[in-house]
PDB file of C-alpha atoms in Angstrom:
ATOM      1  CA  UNK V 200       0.000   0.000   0.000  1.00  0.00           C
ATOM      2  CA  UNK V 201       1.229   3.679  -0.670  1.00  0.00           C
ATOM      3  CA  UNK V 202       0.416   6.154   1.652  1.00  0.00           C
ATOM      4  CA  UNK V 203       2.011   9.903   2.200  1.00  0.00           C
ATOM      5  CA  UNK V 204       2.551  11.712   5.321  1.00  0.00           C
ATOM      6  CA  UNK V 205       2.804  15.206   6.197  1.00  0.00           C
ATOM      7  CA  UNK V 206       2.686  15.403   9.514  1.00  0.00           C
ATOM      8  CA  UNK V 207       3.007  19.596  10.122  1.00  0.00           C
ATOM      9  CA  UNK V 208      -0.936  20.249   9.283  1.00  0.00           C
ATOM     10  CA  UNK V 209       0.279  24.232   9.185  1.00  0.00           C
ATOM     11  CA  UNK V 210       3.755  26.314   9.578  1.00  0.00           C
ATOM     12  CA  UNK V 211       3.952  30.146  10.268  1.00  0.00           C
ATOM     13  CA  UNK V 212       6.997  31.980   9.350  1.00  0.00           C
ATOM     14  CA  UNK V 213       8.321  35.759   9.239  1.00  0.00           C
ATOM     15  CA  UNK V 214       9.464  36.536   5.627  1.00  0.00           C
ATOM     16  CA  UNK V 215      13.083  35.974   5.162  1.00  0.00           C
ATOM     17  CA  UNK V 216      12.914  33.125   7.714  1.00  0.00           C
ATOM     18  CA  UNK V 217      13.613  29.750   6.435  1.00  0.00           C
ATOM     19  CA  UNK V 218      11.041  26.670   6.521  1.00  0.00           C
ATOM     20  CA  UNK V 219      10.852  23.126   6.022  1.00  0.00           C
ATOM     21  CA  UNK V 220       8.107  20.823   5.221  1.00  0.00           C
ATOM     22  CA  UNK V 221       8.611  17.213   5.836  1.00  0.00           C
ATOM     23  CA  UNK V 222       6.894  14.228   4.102  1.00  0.00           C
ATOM     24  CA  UNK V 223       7.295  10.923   4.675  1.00  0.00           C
ATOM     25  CA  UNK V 224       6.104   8.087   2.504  1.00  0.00           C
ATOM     26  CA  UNK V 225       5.645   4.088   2.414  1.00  0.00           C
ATOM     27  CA  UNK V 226       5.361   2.146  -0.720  1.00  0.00           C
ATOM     28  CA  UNK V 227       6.314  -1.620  -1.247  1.00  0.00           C
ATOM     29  CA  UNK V 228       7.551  -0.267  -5.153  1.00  0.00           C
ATOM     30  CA  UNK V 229      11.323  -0.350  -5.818  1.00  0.00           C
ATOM     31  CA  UNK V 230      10.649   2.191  -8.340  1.00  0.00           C
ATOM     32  CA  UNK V 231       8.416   4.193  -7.384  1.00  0.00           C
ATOM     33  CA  UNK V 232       8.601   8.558  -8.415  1.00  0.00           C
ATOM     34  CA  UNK V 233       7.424  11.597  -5.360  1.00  0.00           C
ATOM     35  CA  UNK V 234       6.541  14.836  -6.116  1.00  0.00           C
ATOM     36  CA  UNK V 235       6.089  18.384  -4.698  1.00  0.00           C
ATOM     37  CA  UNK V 236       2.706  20.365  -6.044  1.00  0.00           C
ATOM     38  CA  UNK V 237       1.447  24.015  -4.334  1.00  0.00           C
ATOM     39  CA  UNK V 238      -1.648  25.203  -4.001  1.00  0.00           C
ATOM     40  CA  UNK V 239      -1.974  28.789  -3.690  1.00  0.00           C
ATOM     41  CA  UNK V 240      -5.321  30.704  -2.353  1.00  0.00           C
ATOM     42  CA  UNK V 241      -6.388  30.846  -6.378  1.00  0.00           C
ATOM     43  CA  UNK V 242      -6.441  26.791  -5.761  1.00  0.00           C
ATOM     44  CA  UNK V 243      -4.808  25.673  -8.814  1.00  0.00           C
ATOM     45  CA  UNK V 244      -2.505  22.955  -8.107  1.00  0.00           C
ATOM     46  CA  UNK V 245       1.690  24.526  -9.570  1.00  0.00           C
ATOM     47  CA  UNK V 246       4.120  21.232  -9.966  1.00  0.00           C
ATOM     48  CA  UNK V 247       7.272  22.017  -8.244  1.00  0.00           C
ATOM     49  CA  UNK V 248       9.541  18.991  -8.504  1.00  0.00           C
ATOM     50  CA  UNK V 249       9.932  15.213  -9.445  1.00  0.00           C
ATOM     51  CA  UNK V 250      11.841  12.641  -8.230  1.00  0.00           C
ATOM     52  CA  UNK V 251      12.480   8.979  -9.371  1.00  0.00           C
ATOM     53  CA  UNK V 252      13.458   6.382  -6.773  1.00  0.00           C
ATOM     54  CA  UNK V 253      17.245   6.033  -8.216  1.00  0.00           C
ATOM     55  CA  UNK V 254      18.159   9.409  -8.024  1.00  0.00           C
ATOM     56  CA  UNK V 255      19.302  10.661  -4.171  1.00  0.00           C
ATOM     57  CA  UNK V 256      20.856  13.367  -5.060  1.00  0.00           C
ATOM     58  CA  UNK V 257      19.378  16.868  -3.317  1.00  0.00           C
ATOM     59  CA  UNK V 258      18.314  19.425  -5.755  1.00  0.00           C
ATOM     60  CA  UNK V 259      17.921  23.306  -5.220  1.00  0.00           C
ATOM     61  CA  UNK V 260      16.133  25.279  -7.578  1.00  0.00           C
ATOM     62  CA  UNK V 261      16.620  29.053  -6.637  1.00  0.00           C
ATOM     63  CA  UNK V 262      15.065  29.196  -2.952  1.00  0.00           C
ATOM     64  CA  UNK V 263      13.539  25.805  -2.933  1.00  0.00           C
ATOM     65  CA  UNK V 264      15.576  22.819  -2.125  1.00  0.00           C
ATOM     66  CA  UNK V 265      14.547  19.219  -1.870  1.00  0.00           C
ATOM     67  CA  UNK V 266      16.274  16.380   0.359  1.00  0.00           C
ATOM     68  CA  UNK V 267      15.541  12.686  -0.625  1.00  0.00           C
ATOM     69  CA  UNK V 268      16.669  10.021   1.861  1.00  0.00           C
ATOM     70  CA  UNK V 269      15.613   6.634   1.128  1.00  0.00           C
ATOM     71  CA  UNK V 270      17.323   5.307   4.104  1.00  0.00           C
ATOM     72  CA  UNK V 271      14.471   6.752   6.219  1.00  0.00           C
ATOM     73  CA  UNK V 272      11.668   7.571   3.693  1.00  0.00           C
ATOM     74  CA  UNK V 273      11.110  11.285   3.656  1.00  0.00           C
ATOM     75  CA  UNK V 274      11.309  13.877   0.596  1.00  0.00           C
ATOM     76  CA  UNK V 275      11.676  17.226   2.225  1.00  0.00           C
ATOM     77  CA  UNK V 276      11.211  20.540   0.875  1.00  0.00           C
ATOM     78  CA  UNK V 277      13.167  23.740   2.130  1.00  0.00           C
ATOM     79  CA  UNK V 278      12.261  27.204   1.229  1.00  0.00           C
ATOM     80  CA  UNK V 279      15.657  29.827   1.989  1.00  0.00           C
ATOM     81  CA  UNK V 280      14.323  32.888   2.918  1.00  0.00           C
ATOM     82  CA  UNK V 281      10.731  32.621   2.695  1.00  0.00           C
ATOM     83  CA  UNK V 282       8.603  35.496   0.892  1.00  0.00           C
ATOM     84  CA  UNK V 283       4.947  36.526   1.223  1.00  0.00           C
ATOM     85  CA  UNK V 284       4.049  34.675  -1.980  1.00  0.00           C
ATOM     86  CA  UNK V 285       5.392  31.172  -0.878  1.00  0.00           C
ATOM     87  CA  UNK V 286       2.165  31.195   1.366  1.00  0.00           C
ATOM     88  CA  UNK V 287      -0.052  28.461  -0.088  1.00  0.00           C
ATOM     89  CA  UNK V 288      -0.798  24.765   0.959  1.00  0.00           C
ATOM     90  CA  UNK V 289       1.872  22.249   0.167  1.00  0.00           C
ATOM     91  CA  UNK V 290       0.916  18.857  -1.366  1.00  0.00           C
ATOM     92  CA  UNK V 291       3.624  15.650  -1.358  1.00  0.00           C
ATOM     93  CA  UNK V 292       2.987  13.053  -3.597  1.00  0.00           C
ATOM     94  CA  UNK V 293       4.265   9.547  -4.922  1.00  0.00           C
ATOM     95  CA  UNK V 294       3.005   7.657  -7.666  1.00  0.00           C
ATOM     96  CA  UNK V 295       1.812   4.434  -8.023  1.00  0.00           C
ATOM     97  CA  UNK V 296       2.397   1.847 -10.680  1.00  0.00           C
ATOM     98  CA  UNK V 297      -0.157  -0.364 -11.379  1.00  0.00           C
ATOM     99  CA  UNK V 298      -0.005  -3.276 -13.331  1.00  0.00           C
ATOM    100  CA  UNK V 299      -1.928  -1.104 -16.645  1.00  0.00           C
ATOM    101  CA  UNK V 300       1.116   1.253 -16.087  1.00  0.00           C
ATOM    102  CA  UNK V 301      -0.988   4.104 -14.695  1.00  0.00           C
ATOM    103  CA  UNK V 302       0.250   7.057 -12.427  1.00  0.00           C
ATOM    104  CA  UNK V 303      -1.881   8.102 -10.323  1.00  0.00           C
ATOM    105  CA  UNK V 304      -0.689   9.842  -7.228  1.00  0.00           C
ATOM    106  CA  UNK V 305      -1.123   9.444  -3.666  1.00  0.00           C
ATOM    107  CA  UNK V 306      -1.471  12.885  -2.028  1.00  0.00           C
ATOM    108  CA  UNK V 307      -0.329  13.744   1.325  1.00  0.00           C
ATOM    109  CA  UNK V 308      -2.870  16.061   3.276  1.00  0.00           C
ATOM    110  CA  UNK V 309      -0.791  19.047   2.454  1.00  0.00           C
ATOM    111  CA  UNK V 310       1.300  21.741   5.038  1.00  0.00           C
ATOM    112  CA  UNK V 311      -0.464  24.772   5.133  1.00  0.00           C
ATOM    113  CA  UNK V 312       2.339  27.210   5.369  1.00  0.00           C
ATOM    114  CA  UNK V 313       1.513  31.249   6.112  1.00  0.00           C
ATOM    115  CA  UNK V 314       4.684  33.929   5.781  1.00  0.00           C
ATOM    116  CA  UNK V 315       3.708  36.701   7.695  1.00  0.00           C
ATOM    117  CA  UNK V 316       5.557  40.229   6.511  1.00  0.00           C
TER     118      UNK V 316
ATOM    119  CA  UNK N 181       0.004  25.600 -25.962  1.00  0.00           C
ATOM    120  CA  UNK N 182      -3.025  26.257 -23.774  1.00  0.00           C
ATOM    121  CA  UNK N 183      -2.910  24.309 -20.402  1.00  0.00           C
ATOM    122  CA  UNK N 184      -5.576  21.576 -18.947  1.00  0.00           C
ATOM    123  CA  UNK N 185      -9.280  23.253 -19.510  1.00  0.00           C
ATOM    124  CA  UNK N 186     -11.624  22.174 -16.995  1.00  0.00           C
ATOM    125  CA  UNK N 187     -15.329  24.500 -17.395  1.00  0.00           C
ATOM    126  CA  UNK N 188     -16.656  24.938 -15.597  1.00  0.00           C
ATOM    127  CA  UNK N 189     -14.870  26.405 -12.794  1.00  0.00           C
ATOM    128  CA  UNK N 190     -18.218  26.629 -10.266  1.00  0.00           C
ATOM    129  CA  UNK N 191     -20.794  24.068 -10.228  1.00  0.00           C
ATOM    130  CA  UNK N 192     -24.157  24.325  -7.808  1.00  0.00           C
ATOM    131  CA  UNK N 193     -25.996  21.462  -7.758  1.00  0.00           C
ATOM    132  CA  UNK N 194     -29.438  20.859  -5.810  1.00  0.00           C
ATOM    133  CA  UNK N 195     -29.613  17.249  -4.346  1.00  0.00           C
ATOM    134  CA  UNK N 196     -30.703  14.947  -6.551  1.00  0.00           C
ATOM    135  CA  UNK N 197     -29.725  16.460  -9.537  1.00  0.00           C
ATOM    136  CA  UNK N 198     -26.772  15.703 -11.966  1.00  0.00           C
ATOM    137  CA  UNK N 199     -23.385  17.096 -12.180  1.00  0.00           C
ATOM    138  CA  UNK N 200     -21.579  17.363 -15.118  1.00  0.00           C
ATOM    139  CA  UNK N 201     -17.982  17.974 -15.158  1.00  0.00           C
ATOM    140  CA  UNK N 202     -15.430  18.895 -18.540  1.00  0.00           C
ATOM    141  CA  UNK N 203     -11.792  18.754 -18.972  1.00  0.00           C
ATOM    142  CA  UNK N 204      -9.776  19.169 -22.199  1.00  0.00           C
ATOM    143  CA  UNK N 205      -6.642  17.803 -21.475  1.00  0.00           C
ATOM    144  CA  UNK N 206      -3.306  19.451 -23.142  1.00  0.00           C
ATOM    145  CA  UNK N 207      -2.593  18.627 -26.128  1.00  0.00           C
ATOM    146  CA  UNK N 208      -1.087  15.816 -27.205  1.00  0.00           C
ATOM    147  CA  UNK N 209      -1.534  14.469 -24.179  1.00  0.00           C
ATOM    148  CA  UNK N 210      -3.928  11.169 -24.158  1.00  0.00           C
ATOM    149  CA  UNK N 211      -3.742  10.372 -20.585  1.00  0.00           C
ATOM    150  CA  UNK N 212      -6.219  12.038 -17.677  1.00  0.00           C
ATOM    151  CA  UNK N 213      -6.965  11.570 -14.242  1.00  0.00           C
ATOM    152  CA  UNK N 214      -9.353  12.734 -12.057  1.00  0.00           C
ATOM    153  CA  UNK N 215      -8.527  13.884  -8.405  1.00  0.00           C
ATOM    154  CA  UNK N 216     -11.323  15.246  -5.706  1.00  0.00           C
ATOM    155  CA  UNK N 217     -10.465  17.766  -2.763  1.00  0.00           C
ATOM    156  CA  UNK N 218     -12.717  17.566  -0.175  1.00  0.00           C
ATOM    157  CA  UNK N 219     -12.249  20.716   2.174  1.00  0.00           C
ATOM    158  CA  UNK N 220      -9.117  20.851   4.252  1.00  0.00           C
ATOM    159  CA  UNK N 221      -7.500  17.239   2.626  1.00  0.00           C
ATOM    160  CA  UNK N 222      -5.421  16.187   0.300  1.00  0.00           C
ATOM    161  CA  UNK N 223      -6.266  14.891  -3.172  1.00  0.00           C
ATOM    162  CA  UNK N 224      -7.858  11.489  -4.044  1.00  0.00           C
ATOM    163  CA  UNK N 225      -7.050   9.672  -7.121  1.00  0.00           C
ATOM    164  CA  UNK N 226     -10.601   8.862  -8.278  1.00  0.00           C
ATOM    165  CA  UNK N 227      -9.762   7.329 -12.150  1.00  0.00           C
ATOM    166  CA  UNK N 228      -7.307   7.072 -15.022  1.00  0.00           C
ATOM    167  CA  UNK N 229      -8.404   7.053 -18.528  1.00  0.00           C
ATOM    168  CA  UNK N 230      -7.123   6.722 -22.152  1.00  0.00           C
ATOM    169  CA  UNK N 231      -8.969   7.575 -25.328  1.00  0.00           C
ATOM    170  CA  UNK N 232     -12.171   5.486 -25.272  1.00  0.00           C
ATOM    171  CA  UNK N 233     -10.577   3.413 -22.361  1.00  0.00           C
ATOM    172  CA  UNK N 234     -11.069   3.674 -18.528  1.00  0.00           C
ATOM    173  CA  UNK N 235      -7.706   2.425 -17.026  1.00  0.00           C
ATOM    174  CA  UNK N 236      -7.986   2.486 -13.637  1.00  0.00           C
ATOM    175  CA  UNK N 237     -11.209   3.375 -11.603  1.00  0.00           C
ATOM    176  CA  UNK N 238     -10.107   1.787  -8.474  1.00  0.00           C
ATOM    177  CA  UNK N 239     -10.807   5.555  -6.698  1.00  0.00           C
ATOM    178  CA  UNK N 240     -14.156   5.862  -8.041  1.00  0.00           C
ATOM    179  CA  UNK N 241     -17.007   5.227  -5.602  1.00  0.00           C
ATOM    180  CA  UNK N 242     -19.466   2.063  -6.801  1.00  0.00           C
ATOM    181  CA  UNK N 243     -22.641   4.413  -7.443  1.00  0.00           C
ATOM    182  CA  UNK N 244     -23.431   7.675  -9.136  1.00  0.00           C
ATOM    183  CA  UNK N 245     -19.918   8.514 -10.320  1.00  0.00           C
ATOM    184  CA  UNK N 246     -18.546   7.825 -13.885  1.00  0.00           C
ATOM    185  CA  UNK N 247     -16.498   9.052 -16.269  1.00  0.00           C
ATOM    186  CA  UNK N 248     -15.310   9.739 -20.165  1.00  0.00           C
ATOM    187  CA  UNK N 249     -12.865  10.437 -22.960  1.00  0.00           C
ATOM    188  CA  UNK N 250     -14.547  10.043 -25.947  1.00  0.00           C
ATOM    189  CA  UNK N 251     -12.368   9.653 -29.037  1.00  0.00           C
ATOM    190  CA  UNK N 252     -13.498  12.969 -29.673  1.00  0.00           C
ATOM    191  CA  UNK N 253     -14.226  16.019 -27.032  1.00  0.00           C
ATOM    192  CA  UNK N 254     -13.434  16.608 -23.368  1.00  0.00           C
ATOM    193  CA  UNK N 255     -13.190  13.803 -20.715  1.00  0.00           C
ATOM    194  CA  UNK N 256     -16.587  13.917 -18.389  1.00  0.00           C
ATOM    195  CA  UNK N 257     -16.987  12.985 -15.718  1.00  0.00           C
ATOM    196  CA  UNK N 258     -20.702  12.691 -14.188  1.00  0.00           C
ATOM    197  CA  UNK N 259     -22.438  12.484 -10.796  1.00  0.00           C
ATOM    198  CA  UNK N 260     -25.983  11.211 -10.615  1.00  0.00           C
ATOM    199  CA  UNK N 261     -28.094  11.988  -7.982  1.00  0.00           C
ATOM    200  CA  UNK N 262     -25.969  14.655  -6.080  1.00  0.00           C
ATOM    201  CA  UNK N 263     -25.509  14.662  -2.570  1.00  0.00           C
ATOM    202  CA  UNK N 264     -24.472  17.183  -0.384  1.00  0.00           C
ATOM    203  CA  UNK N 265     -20.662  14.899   0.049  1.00  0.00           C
ATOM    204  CA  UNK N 266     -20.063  15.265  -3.201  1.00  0.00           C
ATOM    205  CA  UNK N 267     -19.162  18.692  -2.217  1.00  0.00           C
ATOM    206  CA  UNK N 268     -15.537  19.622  -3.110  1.00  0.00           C
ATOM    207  CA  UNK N 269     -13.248  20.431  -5.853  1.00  0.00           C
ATOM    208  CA  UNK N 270     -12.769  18.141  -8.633  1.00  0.00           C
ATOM    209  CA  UNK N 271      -9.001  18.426 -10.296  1.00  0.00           C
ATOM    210  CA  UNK N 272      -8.056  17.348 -13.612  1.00  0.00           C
ATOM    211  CA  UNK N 273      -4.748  16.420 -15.135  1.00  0.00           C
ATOM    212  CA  UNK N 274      -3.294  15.061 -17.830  1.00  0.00           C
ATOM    213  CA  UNK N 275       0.219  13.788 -19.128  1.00  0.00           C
ATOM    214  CA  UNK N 276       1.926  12.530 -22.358  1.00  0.00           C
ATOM    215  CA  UNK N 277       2.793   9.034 -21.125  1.00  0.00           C
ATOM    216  CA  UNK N 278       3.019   7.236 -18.520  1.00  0.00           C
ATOM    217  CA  UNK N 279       4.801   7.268 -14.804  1.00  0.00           C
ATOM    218  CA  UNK N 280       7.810   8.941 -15.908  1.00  0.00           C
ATOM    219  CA  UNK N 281       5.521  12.302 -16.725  1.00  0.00           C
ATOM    220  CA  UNK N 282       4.853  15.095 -15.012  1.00  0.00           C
ATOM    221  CA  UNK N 283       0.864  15.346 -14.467  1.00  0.00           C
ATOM    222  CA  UNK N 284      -0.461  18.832 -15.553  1.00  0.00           C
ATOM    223  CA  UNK N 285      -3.807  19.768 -13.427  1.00  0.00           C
ATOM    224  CA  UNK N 286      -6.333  22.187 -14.558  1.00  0.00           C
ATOM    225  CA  UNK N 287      -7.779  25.199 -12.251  1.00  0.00           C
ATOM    226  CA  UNK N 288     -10.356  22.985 -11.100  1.00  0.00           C
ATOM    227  CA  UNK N 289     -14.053  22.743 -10.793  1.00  0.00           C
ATOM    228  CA  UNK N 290     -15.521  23.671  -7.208  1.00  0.00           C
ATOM    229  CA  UNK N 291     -19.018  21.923  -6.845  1.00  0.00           C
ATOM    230  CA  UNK N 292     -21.553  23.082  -4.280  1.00  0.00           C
ATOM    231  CA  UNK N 293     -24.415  20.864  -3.515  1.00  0.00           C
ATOM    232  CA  UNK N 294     -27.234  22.641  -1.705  1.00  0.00           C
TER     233      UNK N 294
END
């Protein structure tokens, strides 16, 4: 069974402060991909990053950085001095391959995060 | 190259009646998947479909829900009989391929059952 955890329900942070959101995942895949979506108040649903199973290696992307450790299951997501605009709700996600091949992803129930100015 | 369409964006629905739900996936992409967001939680997967083919429906409840992709037009999906749970917002997305694709949602479709 797949299932995604993110345990921090919602974060508040003063801008410029730095935040992480964890997420934690089980699957009984070998290969198996996660993902990062956000969800600003306008509620449309912005991808943010991909991962495949084989590929540990941390990745930043301007502010946001992502830490993958397999050893203990978590994807986290880091945002370096946090603006106004990163508020939103933050969804982690894995996909699941079923035997037709399809993708469709387990959600976790998202870290509401507020930066306050 | 316009993004996933969903129309329309705000559904109200009296119980009992049917709900009717569109989305246009990008193009050249054949593959879409329907989430639901009920307030305050996380997306479900609800089903995968192909052109003319329903892949996976395994998130789909047994009654009143079912959904589309015609060959031609915008995947539907349809609730019969609405109830006031079927509140929530109904995402979809589509991809190129498979598992190795990004999934590309549309803005959503809130529906409001009073």
């Amino acid at each position: 069974a797949q299932k995604v955890t993110q345990a921090q329900t919602e974060i508040s942070v003063v801008e410029k402060e730095d935040v992480t959101l964890d997420c934690v995942y089980e699957t009984r895949d070998t290969t198996y991909y996660l993902f990062w979506y956000k969800q600003p108040p306008s509620g449309e649903l912005v991808f943010l990053i991909r991962r495949n199973s084989f590929d540990e290696q941390n990745e930043i992307s301007g502010r946001y950085s992502w830490n993958f450790q397999k050893s203990t299951s978590s994807f986290n997501f880091t945002i370096t001095a946090s603006q106004v605009v990163d508020s939103a709700v933050y969804f982690c996600a894995l996909v699941r391959v079923s035997w037709a091949g399809a993708n469709n992803l387990f959600f976790g129930t998202g870290t509401r995060l507020t930066v306050i100015p | 190259n316009a993004g996933v369409m969903q129309n329309p964006r705000h559904l109200v629905r009296r119980r009992g009646q049917e709900a009717r739900l569109r989305c246009s996936p990008m193009k050249g992409h054949s593959h879409v998947y329907w989430y639901r967001q009920l307030p305050e939680e996380g997306l479900k997967f609800m089903v995968y479909l192909q052109k003319e083919n329903i892949i996976d429906e395994s998130g789909m409840p047994k009654e009143r829900f079912s959904a589309e992709f015609p060959k031609e037009g915008p995947s539907i999906l349809r609730i019969q009989q609405v109830v006031r749970g079927d509140s929530a917002a109904y995402f979809c997305a589509s991809s190129p391929g498979t598992v190795r694709d990004e999934q590309y949602f549309g803005p959503g479709t809130r529906l409001t059952v009073t």
